[in-house]
mmCIF file with all atom_site columns, C-alpha atoms in Angstrom:
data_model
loop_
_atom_site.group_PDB
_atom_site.id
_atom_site.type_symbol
_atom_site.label_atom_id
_atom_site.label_alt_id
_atom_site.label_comp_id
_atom_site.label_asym_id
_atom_site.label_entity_id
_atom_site.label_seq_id
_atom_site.pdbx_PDB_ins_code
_atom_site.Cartn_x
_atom_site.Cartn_y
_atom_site.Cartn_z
_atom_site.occupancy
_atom_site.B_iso_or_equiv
_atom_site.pdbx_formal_charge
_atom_site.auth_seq_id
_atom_site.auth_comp_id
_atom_site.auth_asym_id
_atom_site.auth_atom_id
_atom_site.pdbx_PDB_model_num
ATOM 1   C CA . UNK A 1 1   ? 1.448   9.643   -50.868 1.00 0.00 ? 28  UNK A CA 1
ATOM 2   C CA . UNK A 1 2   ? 1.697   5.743   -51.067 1.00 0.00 ? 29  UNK A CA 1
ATOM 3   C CA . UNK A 1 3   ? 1.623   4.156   -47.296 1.00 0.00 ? 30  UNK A CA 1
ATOM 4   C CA . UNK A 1 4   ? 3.473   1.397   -46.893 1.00 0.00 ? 31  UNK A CA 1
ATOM 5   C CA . UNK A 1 5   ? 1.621   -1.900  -45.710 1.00 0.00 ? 32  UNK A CA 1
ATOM 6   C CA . UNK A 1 6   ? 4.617   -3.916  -44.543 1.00 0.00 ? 33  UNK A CA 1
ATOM 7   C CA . UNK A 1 7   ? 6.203   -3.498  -40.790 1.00 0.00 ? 34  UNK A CA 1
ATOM 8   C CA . UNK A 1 8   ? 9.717   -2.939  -40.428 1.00 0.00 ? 35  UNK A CA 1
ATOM 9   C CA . UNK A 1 9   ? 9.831   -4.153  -36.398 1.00 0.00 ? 36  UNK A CA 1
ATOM 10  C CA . UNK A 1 10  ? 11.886  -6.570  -35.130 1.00 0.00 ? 37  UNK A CA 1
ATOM 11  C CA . UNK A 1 11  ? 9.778   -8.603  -33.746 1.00 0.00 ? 38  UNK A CA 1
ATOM 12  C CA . UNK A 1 12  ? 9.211   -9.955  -37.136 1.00 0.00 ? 39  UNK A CA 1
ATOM 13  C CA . UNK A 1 13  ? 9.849   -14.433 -36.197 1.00 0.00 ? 40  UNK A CA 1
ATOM 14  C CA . UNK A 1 14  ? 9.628   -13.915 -32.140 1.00 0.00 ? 41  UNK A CA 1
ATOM 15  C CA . UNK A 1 15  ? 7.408   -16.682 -32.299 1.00 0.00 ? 42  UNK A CA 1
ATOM 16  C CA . UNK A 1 16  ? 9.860   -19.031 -33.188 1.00 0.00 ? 43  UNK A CA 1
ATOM 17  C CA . UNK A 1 17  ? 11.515  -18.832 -29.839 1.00 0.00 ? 44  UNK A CA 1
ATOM 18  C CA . UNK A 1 18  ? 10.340  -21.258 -27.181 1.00 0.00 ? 45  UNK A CA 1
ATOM 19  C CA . UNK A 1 19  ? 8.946   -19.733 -24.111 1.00 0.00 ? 46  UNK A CA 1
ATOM 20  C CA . UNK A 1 20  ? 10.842  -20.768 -20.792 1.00 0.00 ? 47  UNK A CA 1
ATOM 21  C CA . UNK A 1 21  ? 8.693   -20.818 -17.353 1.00 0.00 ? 48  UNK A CA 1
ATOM 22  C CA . UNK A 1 22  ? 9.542   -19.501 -14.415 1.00 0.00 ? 49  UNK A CA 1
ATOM 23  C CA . UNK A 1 23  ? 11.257  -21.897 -11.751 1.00 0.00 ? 50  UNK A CA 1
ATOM 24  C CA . UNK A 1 24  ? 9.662   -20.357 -9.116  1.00 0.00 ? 51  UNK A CA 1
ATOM 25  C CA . UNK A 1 25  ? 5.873   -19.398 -8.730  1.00 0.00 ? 52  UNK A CA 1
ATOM 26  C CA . UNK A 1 26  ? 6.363   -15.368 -7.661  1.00 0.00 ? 53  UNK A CA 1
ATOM 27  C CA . UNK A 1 27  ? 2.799   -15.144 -7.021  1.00 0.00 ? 54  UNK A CA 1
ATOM 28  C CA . UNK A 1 28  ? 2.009   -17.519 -4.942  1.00 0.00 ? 55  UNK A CA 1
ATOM 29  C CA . UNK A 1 29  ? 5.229   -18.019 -3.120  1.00 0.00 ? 56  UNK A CA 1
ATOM 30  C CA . UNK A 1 30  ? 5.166   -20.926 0.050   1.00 0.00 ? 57  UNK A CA 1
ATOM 31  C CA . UNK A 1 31  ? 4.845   -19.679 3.342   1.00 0.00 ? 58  UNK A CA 1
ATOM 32  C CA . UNK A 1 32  ? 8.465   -21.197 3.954   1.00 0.00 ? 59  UNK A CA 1
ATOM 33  C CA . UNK A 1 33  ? 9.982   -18.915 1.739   1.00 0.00 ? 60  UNK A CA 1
ATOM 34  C CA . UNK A 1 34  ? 7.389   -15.810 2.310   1.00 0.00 ? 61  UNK A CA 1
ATOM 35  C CA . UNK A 1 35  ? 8.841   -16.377 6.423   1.00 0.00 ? 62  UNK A CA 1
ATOM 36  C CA . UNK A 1 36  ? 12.946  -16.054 4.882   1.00 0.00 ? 63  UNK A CA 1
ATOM 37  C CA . UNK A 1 37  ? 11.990  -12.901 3.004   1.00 0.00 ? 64  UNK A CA 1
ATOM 38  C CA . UNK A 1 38  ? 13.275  -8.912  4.817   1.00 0.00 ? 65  UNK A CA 1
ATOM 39  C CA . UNK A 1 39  ? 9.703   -7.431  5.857   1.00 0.00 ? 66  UNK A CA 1
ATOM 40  C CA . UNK A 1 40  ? 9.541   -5.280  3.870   1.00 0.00 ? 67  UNK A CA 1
ATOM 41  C CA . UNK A 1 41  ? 10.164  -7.652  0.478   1.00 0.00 ? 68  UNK A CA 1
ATOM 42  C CA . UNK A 1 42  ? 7.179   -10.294 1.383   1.00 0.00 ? 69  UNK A CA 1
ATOM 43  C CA . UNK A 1 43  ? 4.117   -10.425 -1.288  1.00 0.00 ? 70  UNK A CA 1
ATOM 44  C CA . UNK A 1 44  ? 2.039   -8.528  2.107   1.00 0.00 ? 71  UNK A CA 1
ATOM 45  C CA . UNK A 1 45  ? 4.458   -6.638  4.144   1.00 0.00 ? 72  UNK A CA 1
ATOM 46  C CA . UNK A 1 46  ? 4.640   -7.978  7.824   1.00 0.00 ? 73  UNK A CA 1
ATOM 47  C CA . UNK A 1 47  ? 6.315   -7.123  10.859  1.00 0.00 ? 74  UNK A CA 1
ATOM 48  C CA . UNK A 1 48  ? 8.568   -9.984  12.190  1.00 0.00 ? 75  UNK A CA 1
ATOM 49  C CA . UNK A 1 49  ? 7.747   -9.105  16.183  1.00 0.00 ? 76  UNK A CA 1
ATOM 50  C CA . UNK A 1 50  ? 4.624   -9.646  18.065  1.00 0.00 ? 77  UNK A CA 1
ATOM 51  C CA . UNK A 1 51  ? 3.407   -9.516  21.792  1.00 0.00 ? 78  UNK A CA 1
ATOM 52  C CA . UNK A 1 52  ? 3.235   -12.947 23.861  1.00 0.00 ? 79  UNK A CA 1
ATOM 53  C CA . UNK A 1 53  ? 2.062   -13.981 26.938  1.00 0.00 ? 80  UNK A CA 1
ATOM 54  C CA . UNK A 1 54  ? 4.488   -15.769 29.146  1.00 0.00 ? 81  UNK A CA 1
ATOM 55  C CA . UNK A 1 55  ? 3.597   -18.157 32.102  1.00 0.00 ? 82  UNK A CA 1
ATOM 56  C CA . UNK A 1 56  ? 5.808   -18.075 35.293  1.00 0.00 ? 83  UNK A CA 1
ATOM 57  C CA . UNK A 1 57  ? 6.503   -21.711 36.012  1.00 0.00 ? 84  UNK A CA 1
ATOM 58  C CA . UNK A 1 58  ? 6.689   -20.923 39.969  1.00 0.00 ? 85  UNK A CA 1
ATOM 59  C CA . UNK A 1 59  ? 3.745   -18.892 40.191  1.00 0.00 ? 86  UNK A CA 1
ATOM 60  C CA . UNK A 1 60  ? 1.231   -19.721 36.859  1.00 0.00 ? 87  UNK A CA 1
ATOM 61  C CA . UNK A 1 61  ? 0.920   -16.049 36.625  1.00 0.00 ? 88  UNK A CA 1
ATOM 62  C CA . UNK A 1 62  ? 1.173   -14.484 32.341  1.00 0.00 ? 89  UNK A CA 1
ATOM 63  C CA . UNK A 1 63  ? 2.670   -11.485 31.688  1.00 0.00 ? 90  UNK A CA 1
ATOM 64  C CA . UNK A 1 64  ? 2.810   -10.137 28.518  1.00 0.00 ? 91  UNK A CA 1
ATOM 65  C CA . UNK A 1 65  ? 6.126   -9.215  26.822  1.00 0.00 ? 92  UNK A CA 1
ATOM 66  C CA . UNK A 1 66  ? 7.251   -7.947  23.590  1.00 0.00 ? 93  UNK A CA 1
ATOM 67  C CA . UNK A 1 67  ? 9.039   -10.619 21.484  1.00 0.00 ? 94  UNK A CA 1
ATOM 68  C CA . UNK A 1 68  ? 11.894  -8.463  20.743  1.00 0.00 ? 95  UNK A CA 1
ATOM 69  C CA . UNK A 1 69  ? 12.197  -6.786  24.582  1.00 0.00 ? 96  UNK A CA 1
ATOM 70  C CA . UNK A 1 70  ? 15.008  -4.832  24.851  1.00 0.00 ? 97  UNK A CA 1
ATOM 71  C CA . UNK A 1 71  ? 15.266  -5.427  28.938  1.00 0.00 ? 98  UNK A CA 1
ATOM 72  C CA . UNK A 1 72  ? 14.806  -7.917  30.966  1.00 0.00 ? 99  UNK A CA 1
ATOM 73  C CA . UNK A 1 73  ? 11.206  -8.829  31.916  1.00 0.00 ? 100 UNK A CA 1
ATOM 74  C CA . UNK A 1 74  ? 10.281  -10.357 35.529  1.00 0.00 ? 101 UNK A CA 1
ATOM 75  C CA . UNK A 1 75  ? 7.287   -12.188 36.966  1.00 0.00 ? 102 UNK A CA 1
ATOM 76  C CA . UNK A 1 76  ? 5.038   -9.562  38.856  1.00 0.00 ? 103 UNK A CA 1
ATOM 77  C CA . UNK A 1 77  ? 4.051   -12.016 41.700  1.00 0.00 ? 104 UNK A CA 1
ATOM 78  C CA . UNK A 1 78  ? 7.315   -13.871 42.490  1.00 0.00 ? 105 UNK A CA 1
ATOM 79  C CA . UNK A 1 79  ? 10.289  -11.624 40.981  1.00 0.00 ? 106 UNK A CA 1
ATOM 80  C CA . UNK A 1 80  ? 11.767  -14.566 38.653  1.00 0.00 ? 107 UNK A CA 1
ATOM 81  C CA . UNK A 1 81  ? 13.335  -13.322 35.763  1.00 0.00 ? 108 UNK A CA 1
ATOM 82  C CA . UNK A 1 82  ? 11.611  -14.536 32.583  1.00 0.00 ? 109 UNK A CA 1
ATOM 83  C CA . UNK A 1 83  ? 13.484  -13.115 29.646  1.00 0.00 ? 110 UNK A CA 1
ATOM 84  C CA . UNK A 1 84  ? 16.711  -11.790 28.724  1.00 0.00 ? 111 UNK A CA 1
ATOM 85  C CA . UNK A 1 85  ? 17.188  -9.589  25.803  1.00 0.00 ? 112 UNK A CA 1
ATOM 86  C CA . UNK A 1 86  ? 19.511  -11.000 22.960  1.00 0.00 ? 113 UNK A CA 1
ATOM 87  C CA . UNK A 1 87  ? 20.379  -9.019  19.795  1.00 0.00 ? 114 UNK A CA 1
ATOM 88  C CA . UNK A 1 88  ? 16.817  -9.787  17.891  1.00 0.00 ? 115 UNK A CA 1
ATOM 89  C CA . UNK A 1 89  ? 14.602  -12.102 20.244  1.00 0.00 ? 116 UNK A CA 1
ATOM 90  C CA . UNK A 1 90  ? 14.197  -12.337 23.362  1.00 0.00 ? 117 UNK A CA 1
ATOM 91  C CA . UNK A 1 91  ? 15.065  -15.327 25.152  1.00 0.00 ? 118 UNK A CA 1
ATOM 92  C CA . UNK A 1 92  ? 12.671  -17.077 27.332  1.00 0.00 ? 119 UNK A CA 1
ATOM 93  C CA . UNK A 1 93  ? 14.213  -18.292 30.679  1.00 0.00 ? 120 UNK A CA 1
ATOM 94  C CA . UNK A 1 94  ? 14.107  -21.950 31.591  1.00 0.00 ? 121 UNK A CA 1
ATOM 95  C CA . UNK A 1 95  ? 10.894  -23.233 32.240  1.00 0.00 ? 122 UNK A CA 1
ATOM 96  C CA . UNK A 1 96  ? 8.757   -20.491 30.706  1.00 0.00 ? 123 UNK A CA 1
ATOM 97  C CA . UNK A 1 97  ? 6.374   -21.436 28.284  1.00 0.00 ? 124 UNK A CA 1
ATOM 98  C CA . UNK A 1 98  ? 4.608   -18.903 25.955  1.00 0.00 ? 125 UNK A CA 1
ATOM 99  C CA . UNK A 1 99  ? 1.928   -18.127 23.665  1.00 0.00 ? 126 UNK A CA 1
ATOM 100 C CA . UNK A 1 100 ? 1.460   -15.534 21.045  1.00 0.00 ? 127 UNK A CA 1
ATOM 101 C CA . UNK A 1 101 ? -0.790  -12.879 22.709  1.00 0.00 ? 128 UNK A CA 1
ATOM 102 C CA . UNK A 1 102 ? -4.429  -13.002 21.157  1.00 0.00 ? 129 UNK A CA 1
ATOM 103 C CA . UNK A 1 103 ? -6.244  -9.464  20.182  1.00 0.00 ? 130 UNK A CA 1
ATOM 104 C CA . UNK A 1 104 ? -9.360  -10.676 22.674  1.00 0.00 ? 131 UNK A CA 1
ATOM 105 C CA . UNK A 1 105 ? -8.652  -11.045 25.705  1.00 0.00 ? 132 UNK A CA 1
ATOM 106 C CA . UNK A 1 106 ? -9.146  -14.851 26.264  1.00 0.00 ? 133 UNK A CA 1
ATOM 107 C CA . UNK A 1 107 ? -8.830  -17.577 23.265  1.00 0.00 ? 134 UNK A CA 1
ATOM 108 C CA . UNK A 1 108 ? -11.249 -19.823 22.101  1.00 0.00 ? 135 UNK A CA 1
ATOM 109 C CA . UNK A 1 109 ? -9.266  -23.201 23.036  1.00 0.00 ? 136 UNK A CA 1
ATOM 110 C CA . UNK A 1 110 ? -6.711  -22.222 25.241  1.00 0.00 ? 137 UNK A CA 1
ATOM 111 C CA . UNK A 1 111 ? -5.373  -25.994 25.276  1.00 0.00 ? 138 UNK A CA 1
ATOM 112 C CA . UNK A 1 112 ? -3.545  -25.632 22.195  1.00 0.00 ? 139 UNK A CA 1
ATOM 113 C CA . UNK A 1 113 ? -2.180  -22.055 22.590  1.00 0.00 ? 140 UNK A CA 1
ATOM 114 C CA . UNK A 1 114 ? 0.977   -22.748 24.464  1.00 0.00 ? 141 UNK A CA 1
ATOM 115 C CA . UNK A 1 115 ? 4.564   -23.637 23.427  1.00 0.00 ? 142 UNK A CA 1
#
């Protein structure tokens, strides 16, 4: 039985092609883009919603409220509405301010915490 040395592929001459790169950098994508992508398609899966703390401009009193509430939310101490539910977000009332709620119960610098 004689064995045959030669190989009958076809990727016989592939290296003659030029290589193109990618346009886009898939692994480290830009936050911009990463923030566009469904949930479920980002490089780490992340839920778009998160808890927040919302000031009442009348009485300075926070309550916390889900970003995507699904009723309205009011201020415990004076009764002031502070957000209406929309189809996705929430929507803050006038003259609320709010921060995204922190896992401990007080920040470090709470100066810079507020929008």
């Amino acid at each position: 039985a004689v064995v045959s040395t030669q190989s009958t592929g076809s990727f016989e001459g592939c290296s003659a092609r030029p290589t193109m790169p990618l346009a886009v950098d898939l692994l480290h994508p830009t936050l911009k883009d990463e923030k566009r992508k469904c949930k479920l398609k980002r490089l780490v899966p992340s839920p778009n919603s998160y808890f927040m703390d919302v000031k009442c401009p009348d009485c300075l009193k926070i309550q916390v409220v889900f970003s995507h509430a699904q009723t309205t939310v009011t201020c415990p101490g004076c009764d002031r509405i502070l957000c209406h539910p929309t189809g996705g977000n929430a929507k803050l009332a006038e003259g609320c301010s709010y921060r995204k709620a922190c896992k401990t119960k007080q920040p470090k610098d709470e100066r810079f915490c507020w929008y």
